């Protein structure tokens, strides 16, 4: 069982344009769609579509329109009732696959609602293999929320506690790495740089810098790290070694949710008992599949790219081009 938390869920609205986005102009859309989004929800959708058990813990109100979208996904749900409404995220994609995102902050959670959400996650974690803490935190919730939640889960379930994966950024990710030593983090290159207090904009060799930063974290501060690099593939670091996987060539429809699908692919491979290189390959395949679909659709095994994903360990020289 994979349990996910989406503390700051969103109704993801995707708009496809016939021409490049021009700020200040009126443009007509070719198509649009709306999905129940949020990183944890996306992971649960992909896991469920692959036929594996998953449950998503989500704070949502009884009369929130987002709830209808959420229930329509067909995923297992543990809903925590809150007063506010889920935010809306808007993604605009042009014919070249260039994506512009507008993310709203979300409704504020009260202290009582945050406590109820913590209790809901701790209860849902019983018997789970993985617990995924994913996405931004809503207003009103301290940056230490994920770190405190990890402590609560491990205290309640002890040696039976699930492995914990964190897909977050900024202060929330820094706090959980500093205080809780998660079993897996899934930053992209920029989030990894921010985590170690550096600026990715200064990087000349993205691969070398990602390797340097990740090896400073694994395994001392986190047990493993899956670092996504977009079209350049991904890196995996564990106590046993480090690997690079190259992304297949695809026609990009939308990159929204691709990182969530990458994490889901990794976890699905882990449930199957796959080796580290195979977990990385499955992660890249799912991320690539998601990028070929419009909006934030969950890829299925039938959507995965044909052919193997090339994975090399760092004992073998790897070109950075």
PDB file of C-alpha atoms in Angstrom, residues 2-317:
ATOM      1  CA  UNK A   2       1.189   3.503  -0.877  1.00  0.00           C
ATOM      2  CA  UNK A   3      -0.389   6.313   1.161  1.00  0.00           C
ATOM      3  CA  UNK A   4      -0.029   9.912   0.027  1.00  0.00           C
ATOM      4  CA  UNK A   5      -0.713  13.263   1.630  1.00  0.00           C
ATOM      5  CA  UNK A   6      -1.666  16.328  -0.379  1.00  0.00           C
ATOM      6  CA  UNK A   7      -1.816  19.108   2.194  1.00  0.00           C
ATOM      7  CA  UNK A   8      -2.498  21.837  -0.378  1.00  0.00           C
ATOM      8  CA  UNK A   9      -4.684  20.241  -3.098  1.00  0.00           C
ATOM      9  CA  UNK A  10      -5.560  22.007  -6.331  1.00  0.00           C
ATOM     10  CA  UNK A  11      -8.013  21.866  -9.183  1.00  0.00           C
ATOM     11  CA  UNK A  12      -5.613  21.759 -12.139  1.00  0.00           C
ATOM     12  CA  UNK A  13      -6.932  23.582 -15.186  1.00  0.00           C
ATOM     13  CA  UNK A  14      -4.957  23.046 -18.376  1.00  0.00           C
ATOM     14  CA  UNK A  15      -5.379  25.256 -21.437  1.00  0.00           C
ATOM     15  CA  UNK A  16      -3.805  24.511 -24.824  1.00  0.00           C
ATOM     16  CA  UNK A  17      -3.162  27.414 -27.205  1.00  0.00           C
ATOM     17  CA  UNK A  18      -2.829  27.303 -30.987  1.00  0.00           C
ATOM     18  CA  UNK A  19      -0.027  29.882 -30.870  1.00  0.00           C
ATOM     19  CA  UNK A  20       2.651  30.982 -28.413  1.00  0.00           C
ATOM     20  CA  UNK A  21       1.422  32.824 -25.325  1.00  0.00           C
ATOM     21  CA  UNK A  22       1.543  36.604 -25.798  1.00  0.00           C
ATOM     22  CA  UNK A  23       1.139  38.575 -22.541  1.00  0.00           C
ATOM     23  CA  UNK A  24      -1.338  41.407 -22.792  1.00  0.00           C
ATOM     24  CA  UNK A  25      -3.175  39.916 -25.769  1.00  0.00           C
ATOM     25  CA  UNK A  26      -6.514  38.110 -26.119  1.00  0.00           C
ATOM     26  CA  UNK A  27      -6.017  34.538 -27.349  1.00  0.00           C
ATOM     27  CA  UNK A  28      -8.359  31.649 -27.976  1.00  0.00           C
ATOM     28  CA  UNK A  29      -7.720  28.217 -26.559  1.00  0.00           C
ATOM     29  CA  UNK A  30      -7.749  25.060 -28.648  1.00  0.00           C
ATOM     30  CA  UNK A  31      -8.789  22.881 -25.723  1.00  0.00           C
ATOM     31  CA  UNK A  32      -8.978  22.741 -21.944  1.00  0.00           C
ATOM     32  CA  UNK A  33      -9.441  20.178 -19.182  1.00  0.00           C
ATOM     33  CA  UNK A  34      -9.719  20.110 -15.405  1.00  0.00           C
ATOM     34  CA  UNK A  35      -8.275  17.451 -13.102  1.00  0.00           C
ATOM     35  CA  UNK A  36      -8.074  16.847  -9.375  1.00  0.00           C
ATOM     36  CA  UNK A  37      -4.477  17.805  -8.743  1.00  0.00           C
ATOM     37  CA  UNK A  38      -1.904  18.112  -6.026  1.00  0.00           C
ATOM     38  CA  UNK A  39       1.280  16.066  -5.922  1.00  0.00           C
ATOM     39  CA  UNK A  40       0.075  13.351  -3.572  1.00  0.00           C
ATOM     40  CA  UNK A  41      -3.181  12.955  -5.485  1.00  0.00           C
ATOM     41  CA  UNK A  42      -1.221  12.660  -8.735  1.00  0.00           C
ATOM     42  CA  UNK A  43       1.024   9.956  -7.270  1.00  0.00           C
ATOM     43  CA  UNK A  44      -1.999   8.011  -5.999  1.00  0.00           C
ATOM     44  CA  UNK A  45      -3.696   8.270  -9.405  1.00  0.00           C
ATOM     45  CA  UNK A  46      -0.662   6.821 -11.190  1.00  0.00           C
ATOM     46  CA  UNK A  47      -0.225   4.030  -8.639  1.00  0.00           C
ATOM     47  CA  UNK A  48      -3.917   3.132  -8.872  1.00  0.00           C
ATOM     48  CA  UNK A  49      -3.826   3.177 -12.686  1.00  0.00           C
ATOM     49  CA  UNK A  50      -1.007   0.610 -12.513  1.00  0.00           C
ATOM     50  CA  UNK A  51      -3.183  -1.704 -10.434  1.00  0.00           C
ATOM     51  CA  UNK A  52      -1.333  -1.211  -7.138  1.00  0.00           C
ATOM     52  CA  UNK A  53      -3.079  -0.234  -3.883  1.00  0.00           C
ATOM     53  CA  UNK A  54      -2.994   3.433  -2.924  1.00  0.00           C
ATOM     54  CA  UNK A  55      -4.851   5.834  -0.672  1.00  0.00           C
ATOM     55  CA  UNK A  56      -4.737   9.611  -0.717  1.00  0.00           C
ATOM     56  CA  UNK A  57      -5.213  11.718   2.406  1.00  0.00           C
ATOM     57  CA  UNK A  58      -6.673  15.061   1.345  1.00  0.00           C
ATOM     58  CA  UNK A  59      -8.099  18.032   3.287  1.00  0.00           C
ATOM     59  CA  UNK A  60     -11.262  19.099   1.465  1.00  0.00           C
ATOM     60  CA  UNK A  61     -14.634  20.548   2.393  1.00  0.00           C
ATOM     61  CA  UNK A  62     -17.965  18.804   1.926  1.00  0.00           C
ATOM     62  CA  UNK A  63     -19.230  21.418  -0.564  1.00  0.00           C
ATOM     63  CA  UNK A  64     -15.967  22.167  -2.332  1.00  0.00           C
ATOM     64  CA  UNK A  65     -16.265  21.665  -6.148  1.00  0.00           C
ATOM     65  CA  UNK A  66     -12.803  20.088  -5.990  1.00  0.00           C
ATOM     66  CA  UNK A  67     -14.313  17.191  -4.076  1.00  0.00           C
ATOM     67  CA  UNK A  68     -16.302  16.106  -7.132  1.00  0.00           C
ATOM     68  CA  UNK A  69     -13.131  16.056  -9.244  1.00  0.00           C
ATOM     69  CA  UNK A  70     -11.359  14.122  -6.514  1.00  0.00           C
ATOM     70  CA  UNK A  71     -14.051  11.481  -6.159  1.00  0.00           C
ATOM     71  CA  UNK A  72     -14.201  11.072  -9.944  1.00  0.00           C
ATOM     72  CA  UNK A  73     -10.567   9.889  -9.982  1.00  0.00           C
ATOM     73  CA  UNK A  74     -11.589   6.564  -8.449  1.00  0.00           C
ATOM     74  CA  UNK A  75      -8.620   6.487  -6.078  1.00  0.00           C
ATOM     75  CA  UNK A  76      -8.951   5.426  -2.450  1.00  0.00           C
ATOM     76  CA  UNK A  77      -9.549   8.478  -0.288  1.00  0.00           C
ATOM     77  CA  UNK A  78      -9.180   9.457   3.357  1.00  0.00           C
ATOM     78  CA  UNK A  79     -10.809  12.878   3.431  1.00  0.00           C
ATOM     79  CA  UNK A  80     -10.190  15.307   6.281  1.00  0.00           C
ATOM     80  CA  UNK A  81     -12.991  17.864   6.445  1.00  0.00           C
ATOM     81  CA  UNK A  82     -11.870  21.517   6.322  1.00  0.00           C
ATOM     82  CA  UNK A  83     -13.687  24.812   5.884  1.00  0.00           C
ATOM     83  CA  UNK A  84     -11.738  26.375   3.011  1.00  0.00           C
ATOM     84  CA  UNK A  85     -11.799  25.542  -0.678  1.00  0.00           C
ATOM     85  CA  UNK A  86      -9.003  23.939  -2.666  1.00  0.00           C
ATOM     86  CA  UNK A  87      -7.012  26.327  -4.818  1.00  0.00           C
ATOM     87  CA  UNK A  88      -6.945  26.377  -8.603  1.00  0.00           C
ATOM     88  CA  UNK A  89      -3.758  26.050 -10.661  1.00  0.00           C
ATOM     89  CA  UNK A  90      -3.744  27.187 -14.280  1.00  0.00           C
ATOM     90  CA  UNK A  91      -1.364  25.717 -16.859  1.00  0.00           C
ATOM     91  CA  UNK A  92      -1.069  27.221 -20.334  1.00  0.00           C
ATOM     92  CA  UNK A  93       0.714  25.191 -23.007  1.00  0.00           C
ATOM     93  CA  UNK A  94       1.629  26.341 -26.518  1.00  0.00           C
ATOM     94  CA  UNK A  95       2.169  24.127 -29.609  1.00  0.00           C
ATOM     95  CA  UNK A  96       5.920  23.851 -28.883  1.00  0.00           C
ATOM     96  CA  UNK A  97       5.215  22.426 -25.434  1.00  0.00           C
ATOM     97  CA  UNK A  98       6.262  25.609 -23.633  1.00  0.00           C
ATOM     98  CA  UNK A  99       4.378  25.689 -20.330  1.00  0.00           C
ATOM     99  CA  UNK A 100       3.322  28.675 -18.226  1.00  0.00           C
ATOM    100  CA  UNK A 101       1.902  27.994 -14.756  1.00  0.00           C
ATOM    101  CA  UNK A 102      -0.080  30.159 -12.366  1.00  0.00           C
ATOM    102  CA  UNK A 103      -0.347  28.566  -8.906  1.00  0.00           C
ATOM    103  CA  UNK A 104      -2.659  30.034  -6.275  1.00  0.00           C
ATOM    104  CA  UNK A 105      -1.692  29.859  -2.572  1.00  0.00           C
ATOM    105  CA  UNK A 106      -4.610  27.771  -1.295  1.00  0.00           C
ATOM    106  CA  UNK A 107      -6.962  28.191   1.671  1.00  0.00           C
ATOM    107  CA  UNK A 108      -5.569  28.666   5.157  1.00  0.00           C
ATOM    108  CA  UNK A 109      -5.760  25.725   7.544  1.00  0.00           C
ATOM    109  CA  UNK A 110      -6.596  26.424  11.165  1.00  0.00           C
ATOM    110  CA  UNK A 111      -4.554  24.841  13.945  1.00  0.00           C
ATOM    111  CA  UNK A 112      -7.442  22.462  14.637  1.00  0.00           C
ATOM    112  CA  UNK A 113      -7.633  21.439  10.971  1.00  0.00           C
ATOM    113  CA  UNK A 114      -3.864  20.896  10.834  1.00  0.00           C
ATOM    114  CA  UNK A 115      -4.079  18.647  13.894  1.00  0.00           C
ATOM    115  CA  UNK A 116      -6.919  16.680  12.283  1.00  0.00           C
ATOM    116  CA  UNK A 117      -4.853  16.308   9.114  1.00  0.00           C
ATOM    117  CA  UNK A 118      -1.902  14.970  11.125  1.00  0.00           C
ATOM    118  CA  UNK A 119      -4.153  12.488  12.900  1.00  0.00           C
ATOM    119  CA  UNK A 120      -5.619  11.383   9.576  1.00  0.00           C
ATOM    120  CA  UNK A 121      -2.209  10.715   8.070  1.00  0.00           C
ATOM    121  CA  UNK A 122      -0.959   8.824  11.133  1.00  0.00           C
ATOM    122  CA  UNK A 123      -4.043   6.591  11.048  1.00  0.00           C
ATOM    123  CA  UNK A 124      -3.824   6.014   7.277  1.00  0.00           C
ATOM    124  CA  UNK A 125      -0.143   5.047   7.552  1.00  0.00           C
ATOM    125  CA  UNK A 126      -0.970   1.840   9.421  1.00  0.00           C
ATOM    126  CA  UNK A 127       0.310  -1.105   7.395  1.00  0.00           C
ATOM    127  CA  UNK A 128       1.527   1.062   4.496  1.00  0.00           C
ATOM    128  CA  UNK A 129       4.786   0.318   2.684  1.00  0.00           C
ATOM    129  CA  UNK A 130       5.387   3.944   1.693  1.00  0.00           C
ATOM    130  CA  UNK A 131       4.015   7.255   2.934  1.00  0.00           C
ATOM    131  CA  UNK A 132       4.426  10.098   0.448  1.00  0.00           C
ATOM    132  CA  UNK A 133       4.374  13.689   1.722  1.00  0.00           C
ATOM    133  CA  UNK A 134       4.031  15.779  -1.387  1.00  0.00           C
ATOM    134  CA  UNK A 135       3.652  19.357  -2.478  1.00  0.00           C
ATOM    135  CA  UNK A 136       3.498  22.778  -0.911  1.00  0.00           C
ATOM    136  CA  UNK A 137       2.040  23.523   2.491  1.00  0.00           C
ATOM    137  CA  UNK A 138      -1.117  25.639   2.764  1.00  0.00           C
ATOM    138  CA  UNK A 139      -1.155  29.001   4.533  1.00  0.00           C
ATOM    139  CA  UNK A 140      -1.406  28.660   8.291  1.00  0.00           C
ATOM    140  CA  UNK A 141       0.763  25.539   8.446  1.00  0.00           C
ATOM    141  CA  UNK A 142       4.357  25.922   9.710  1.00  0.00           C
ATOM    142  CA  UNK A 143       7.327  24.873   7.585  1.00  0.00           C
ATOM    143  CA  UNK A 144       8.039  22.157  10.169  1.00  0.00           C
ATOM    144  CA  UNK A 145       4.739  20.391   9.393  1.00  0.00           C
ATOM    145  CA  UNK A 146       6.245  17.544   7.369  1.00  0.00           C
ATOM    146  CA  UNK A 147       9.061  17.031   9.866  1.00  0.00           C
ATOM    147  CA  UNK A 148       6.581  16.943  12.746  1.00  0.00           C
ATOM    148  CA  UNK A 149       4.368  14.551  10.795  1.00  0.00           C
ATOM    149  CA  UNK A 150       7.249  12.140  10.143  1.00  0.00           C
ATOM    150  CA  UNK A 151       7.991  12.130  13.860  1.00  0.00           C
ATOM    151  CA  UNK A 152       4.332  11.481  14.697  1.00  0.00           C
ATOM    152  CA  UNK A 153       4.095   8.559  12.249  1.00  0.00           C
ATOM    153  CA  UNK A 154       7.313   6.941  13.417  1.00  0.00           C
ATOM    154  CA  UNK A 155       6.415   7.422  17.073  1.00  0.00           C
ATOM    155  CA  UNK A 156       2.984   5.855  16.579  1.00  0.00           C
ATOM    156  CA  UNK A 157       4.032   2.871  14.463  1.00  0.00           C
ATOM    157  CA  UNK A 158       7.641   2.283  15.492  1.00  0.00           C
ATOM    158  CA  UNK A 159       9.409  -0.423  13.499  1.00  0.00           C
ATOM    159  CA  UNK A 160       6.174  -0.968  11.550  1.00  0.00           C
ATOM    160  CA  UNK A 161       6.175   2.622  10.272  1.00  0.00           C
ATOM    161  CA  UNK A 162       6.192   2.994   6.490  1.00  0.00           C
ATOM    162  CA  UNK A 163       9.134   4.261   4.500  1.00  0.00           C
ATOM    163  CA  UNK A 164       8.687   7.985   3.951  1.00  0.00           C
ATOM    164  CA  UNK A 165       9.183   9.843   0.676  1.00  0.00           C
ATOM    165  CA  UNK A 166       9.083  13.637   0.532  1.00  0.00           C
ATOM    166  CA  UNK A 167       8.473  15.636  -2.638  1.00  0.00           C
ATOM    167  CA  UNK A 168       8.552  19.239  -1.480  1.00  0.00           C
ATOM    168  CA  UNK A 169      10.713  22.327  -1.766  1.00  0.00           C
ATOM    169  CA  UNK A 170      11.919  25.355   0.137  1.00  0.00           C
ATOM    170  CA  UNK A 171      11.639  25.540   3.913  1.00  0.00           C
ATOM    171  CA  UNK A 172       9.355  22.503   4.170  1.00  0.00           C
ATOM    172  CA  UNK A 173      11.922  20.261   2.477  1.00  0.00           C
ATOM    173  CA  UNK A 174      14.824  21.780   4.419  1.00  0.00           C
ATOM    174  CA  UNK A 175      13.054  21.197   7.733  1.00  0.00           C
ATOM    175  CA  UNK A 176      12.225  17.557   7.071  1.00  0.00           C
ATOM    176  CA  UNK A 177      15.771  16.822   5.877  1.00  0.00           C
ATOM    177  CA  UNK A 178      17.275  18.616   8.865  1.00  0.00           C
ATOM    178  CA  UNK A 179      15.075  16.982  11.503  1.00  0.00           C
ATOM    179  CA  UNK A 180      13.594  13.743  10.186  1.00  0.00           C
ATOM    180  CA  UNK A 181      15.994  12.012   7.740  1.00  0.00           C
ATOM    181  CA  UNK A 182      13.374  10.820   5.227  1.00  0.00           C
ATOM    182  CA  UNK A 183      13.897   7.574   3.313  1.00  0.00           C
ATOM    183  CA  UNK A 184      13.611   9.312  -0.054  1.00  0.00           C
ATOM    184  CA  UNK A 185      13.485  12.858  -1.369  1.00  0.00           C
ATOM    185  CA  UNK A 186      12.599  13.776  -4.950  1.00  0.00           C
ATOM    186  CA  UNK A 187      13.856  17.259  -5.757  1.00  0.00           C
ATOM    187  CA  UNK A 188      14.495  18.625  -9.206  1.00  0.00           C
ATOM    188  CA  UNK A 189      17.847  20.263  -9.902  1.00  0.00           C
ATOM    189  CA  UNK A 190      16.773  23.728  -8.717  1.00  0.00           C
ATOM    190  CA  UNK A 191      15.136  22.401  -5.539  1.00  0.00           C
ATOM    191  CA  UNK A 192      18.250  20.391  -4.729  1.00  0.00           C
ATOM    192  CA  UNK A 193      20.427  23.498  -5.075  1.00  0.00           C
ATOM    193  CA  UNK A 194      18.084  25.482  -2.825  1.00  0.00           C
ATOM    194  CA  UNK A 195      18.172  22.685  -0.253  1.00  0.00           C
ATOM    195  CA  UNK A 196      21.934  23.025   0.152  1.00  0.00           C
ATOM    196  CA  UNK A 197      21.820  26.839   0.099  1.00  0.00           C
ATOM    197  CA  UNK A 198      23.094  27.371  -3.442  1.00  0.00           C
ATOM    198  CA  UNK A 199      21.820  28.981  -6.646  1.00  0.00           C
ATOM    199  CA  UNK A 200      21.288  26.644  -9.593  1.00  0.00           C
ATOM    200  CA  UNK A 201      21.367  29.624 -11.956  1.00  0.00           C
ATOM    201  CA  UNK A 202      25.140  29.744 -11.500  1.00  0.00           C
ATOM    202  CA  UNK A 203      25.639  26.149 -12.647  1.00  0.00           C
ATOM    203  CA  UNK A 204      27.670  25.517 -15.757  1.00  0.00           C
ATOM    204  CA  UNK A 205      27.657  21.717 -15.445  1.00  0.00           C
ATOM    205  CA  UNK A 206      24.207  20.762 -14.153  1.00  0.00           C
ATOM    206  CA  UNK A 207      25.006  17.068 -13.840  1.00  0.00           C
ATOM    207  CA  UNK A 208      28.246  17.576 -11.900  1.00  0.00           C
ATOM    208  CA  UNK A 209      26.637  20.055  -9.535  1.00  0.00           C
ATOM    209  CA  UNK A 210      23.647  17.788  -8.898  1.00  0.00           C
ATOM    210  CA  UNK A 211      25.983  14.895  -8.127  1.00  0.00           C
ATOM    211  CA  UNK A 212      28.058  17.010  -5.733  1.00  0.00           C
ATOM    212  CA  UNK A 213      25.011  18.287  -3.878  1.00  0.00           C
ATOM    213  CA  UNK A 214      23.231  14.946  -3.627  1.00  0.00           C
ATOM    214  CA  UNK A 215      26.290  13.070  -2.403  1.00  0.00           C
ATOM    215  CA  UNK A 216      26.601  15.638   0.386  1.00  0.00           C
ATOM    216  CA  UNK A 217      23.124  14.602   1.566  1.00  0.00           C
ATOM    217  CA  UNK A 218      23.037  10.834   0.955  1.00  0.00           C
ATOM    218  CA  UNK A 219      23.168   8.775   3.096  1.00  0.00           C
ATOM    219  CA  UNK A 220      23.996  11.011   6.052  1.00  0.00           C
ATOM    220  CA  UNK A 221      20.970  13.321   5.989  1.00  0.00           C
ATOM    221  CA  UNK A 222      18.581  11.384   3.739  1.00  0.00           C
ATOM    222  CA  UNK A 223      18.600   7.684   2.934  1.00  0.00           C
ATOM    223  CA  UNK A 224      18.190   8.196  -0.820  1.00  0.00           C
ATOM    224  CA  UNK A 225      17.519  10.925  -3.368  1.00  0.00           C
ATOM    225  CA  UNK A 226      15.814  10.797  -6.756  1.00  0.00           C
ATOM    226  CA  UNK A 227      16.826  13.959  -8.621  1.00  0.00           C
ATOM    227  CA  UNK A 228      14.785  14.712 -11.733  1.00  0.00           C
ATOM    228  CA  UNK A 229      16.442  16.642 -14.554  1.00  0.00           C
ATOM    229  CA  UNK A 230      13.576  17.007 -17.039  1.00  0.00           C
ATOM    230  CA  UNK A 231      14.655  16.195 -20.579  1.00  0.00           C
ATOM    231  CA  UNK A 232      18.084  15.175 -19.234  1.00  0.00           C
ATOM    232  CA  UNK A 233      16.614  12.232 -17.309  1.00  0.00           C
ATOM    233  CA  UNK A 234      17.207  11.648 -13.607  1.00  0.00           C
ATOM    234  CA  UNK A 235      19.755  10.647 -10.987  1.00  0.00           C
ATOM    235  CA  UNK A 236      19.399   8.204  -8.114  1.00  0.00           C
ATOM    236  CA  UNK A 237      21.583   8.202  -5.008  1.00  0.00           C
ATOM    237  CA  UNK A 238      21.461   5.562  -2.266  1.00  0.00           C
ATOM    238  CA  UNK A 239      23.867   4.240   0.343  1.00  0.00           C
ATOM    239  CA  UNK A 240      24.778   1.480  -2.137  1.00  0.00           C
ATOM    240  CA  UNK A 241      25.638   3.658  -5.121  1.00  0.00           C
ATOM    241  CA  UNK A 242      24.602   6.299  -7.641  1.00  0.00           C
ATOM    242  CA  UNK A 243      23.086   6.026 -11.119  1.00  0.00           C
ATOM    243  CA  UNK A 244      22.093   8.224 -14.027  1.00  0.00           C
ATOM    244  CA  UNK A 245      19.239   7.458 -16.390  1.00  0.00           C
ATOM    245  CA  UNK A 246      18.623   9.173 -19.713  1.00  0.00           C
ATOM    246  CA  UNK A 247      15.174  10.285 -20.789  1.00  0.00           C
ATOM    247  CA  UNK A 248      13.721   8.902 -24.043  1.00  0.00           C
ATOM    248  CA  UNK A 249      12.867  11.278 -26.862  1.00  0.00           C
ATOM    249  CA  UNK A 250       9.181  12.173 -26.693  1.00  0.00           C
ATOM    250  CA  UNK A 251       6.686  14.700 -28.003  1.00  0.00           C
ATOM    251  CA  UNK A 252       5.896  16.885 -24.992  1.00  0.00           C
ATOM    252  CA  UNK A 253       2.245  17.768 -24.409  1.00  0.00           C
ATOM    253  CA  UNK A 254       2.503  19.011 -20.812  1.00  0.00           C
ATOM    254  CA  UNK A 255       5.205  18.723 -18.159  1.00  0.00           C
ATOM    255  CA  UNK A 256       2.714  19.281 -15.319  1.00  0.00           C
ATOM    256  CA  UNK A 257       2.667  16.240 -13.063  1.00  0.00           C
ATOM    257  CA  UNK A 258       5.647  14.592 -14.764  1.00  0.00           C
ATOM    258  CA  UNK A 259       7.705  14.727 -11.574  1.00  0.00           C
ATOM    259  CA  UNK A 260       4.827  13.205  -9.595  1.00  0.00           C
ATOM    260  CA  UNK A 261       4.586  10.389 -12.127  1.00  0.00           C
ATOM    261  CA  UNK A 262       8.346   9.866 -11.872  1.00  0.00           C
ATOM    262  CA  UNK A 263       8.013   9.374  -8.131  1.00  0.00           C
ATOM    263  CA  UNK A 264       5.054   7.026  -8.620  1.00  0.00           C
ATOM    264  CA  UNK A 265       7.050   4.962 -11.109  1.00  0.00           C
ATOM    265  CA  UNK A 266       9.909   4.660  -8.642  1.00  0.00           C
ATOM    266  CA  UNK A 267       7.593   3.519  -5.864  1.00  0.00           C
ATOM    267  CA  UNK A 268       5.817   1.019  -8.124  1.00  0.00           C
ATOM    268  CA  UNK A 269       9.175  -0.502  -9.029  1.00  0.00           C
ATOM    269  CA  UNK A 270      10.125  -0.633  -5.359  1.00  0.00           C
ATOM    270  CA  UNK A 271       6.888  -2.492  -4.545  1.00  0.00           C
ATOM    271  CA  UNK A 272       7.938  -5.023  -7.206  1.00  0.00           C
ATOM    272  CA  UNK A 273      11.309  -5.500  -5.493  1.00  0.00           C
ATOM    273  CA  UNK A 274      13.245  -3.945  -8.391  1.00  0.00           C
ATOM    274  CA  UNK A 275      16.926  -3.069  -8.147  1.00  0.00           C
ATOM    275  CA  UNK A 276      18.034   0.560  -7.834  1.00  0.00           C
ATOM    276  CA  UNK A 277      18.836   0.930 -11.564  1.00  0.00           C
ATOM    277  CA  UNK A 278      15.463  -0.567 -12.482  1.00  0.00           C
ATOM    278  CA  UNK A 279      13.683   1.738 -10.030  1.00  0.00           C
ATOM    279  CA  UNK A 280      15.366   4.685 -11.723  1.00  0.00           C
ATOM    280  CA  UNK A 281      14.461   3.408 -15.187  1.00  0.00           C
ATOM    281  CA  UNK A 282      10.800   2.950 -14.209  1.00  0.00           C
ATOM    282  CA  UNK A 283      10.777   6.431 -12.711  1.00  0.00           C
ATOM    283  CA  UNK A 284      12.046   8.004 -15.922  1.00  0.00           C
ATOM    284  CA  UNK A 285       9.619   5.992 -18.053  1.00  0.00           C
ATOM    285  CA  UNK A 286       6.628   7.176 -16.026  1.00  0.00           C
ATOM    286  CA  UNK A 287       7.804  10.788 -16.041  1.00  0.00           C
ATOM    287  CA  UNK A 288       8.229  10.691 -19.812  1.00  0.00           C
ATOM    288  CA  UNK A 289       4.807   9.081 -20.262  1.00  0.00           C
ATOM    289  CA  UNK A 290       3.171  11.821 -18.202  1.00  0.00           C
ATOM    290  CA  UNK A 291       4.818  14.520 -20.308  1.00  0.00           C
ATOM    291  CA  UNK A 292       3.226  13.111 -23.472  1.00  0.00           C
ATOM    292  CA  UNK A 293      -0.291  13.527 -22.037  1.00  0.00           C
ATOM    293  CA  UNK A 294      -2.260  16.797 -21.846  1.00  0.00           C
ATOM    294  CA  UNK A 295      -3.070  18.384 -18.511  1.00  0.00           C
ATOM    295  CA  UNK A 296      -2.265  16.297 -15.451  1.00  0.00           C
ATOM    296  CA  UNK A 297      -3.526  12.964 -16.728  1.00  0.00           C
ATOM    297  CA  UNK A 298      -2.182   9.919 -14.931  1.00  0.00           C
ATOM    298  CA  UNK A 299      -0.163   7.683 -17.257  1.00  0.00           C
ATOM    299  CA  UNK A 300      -0.937   3.977 -17.304  1.00  0.00           C
ATOM    300  CA  UNK A 301       1.493   1.145 -18.069  1.00  0.00           C
ATOM    301  CA  UNK A 302       0.181   1.265 -21.663  1.00  0.00           C
ATOM    302  CA  UNK A 303       1.433   4.856 -21.986  1.00  0.00           C
ATOM    303  CA  UNK A 304       5.052   4.043 -21.129  1.00  0.00           C
ATOM    304  CA  UNK A 305       7.589   4.667 -23.903  1.00  0.00           C
ATOM    305  CA  UNK A 306       8.716   1.661 -25.903  1.00  0.00           C
ATOM    306  CA  UNK A 307      12.243   0.375 -25.470  1.00  0.00           C
ATOM    307  CA  UNK A 308      14.593   0.298 -22.487  1.00  0.00           C
ATOM    308  CA  UNK A 309      15.733   3.344 -20.509  1.00  0.00           C
ATOM    309  CA  UNK A 310      19.527   3.690 -20.518  1.00  0.00           C
ATOM    310  CA  UNK A 311      20.909   3.686 -16.967  1.00  0.00           C
ATOM    311  CA  UNK A 312      24.591   3.892 -15.993  1.00  0.00           C
ATOM    312  CA  UNK A 313      26.275   3.886 -12.604  1.00  0.00           C
ATOM    313  CA  UNK A 314      28.862   6.472 -11.712  1.00  0.00           C
ATOM    314  CA  UNK A 315      31.652   3.913 -11.870  1.00  0.00           C
ATOM    315  CA  UNK A 316      31.269   4.354 -15.636  1.00  0.00           C
ATOM    316  CA  UNK A 317      32.244   7.726 -17.168  1.00  0.00           C
TER     317      UNK A 317
END
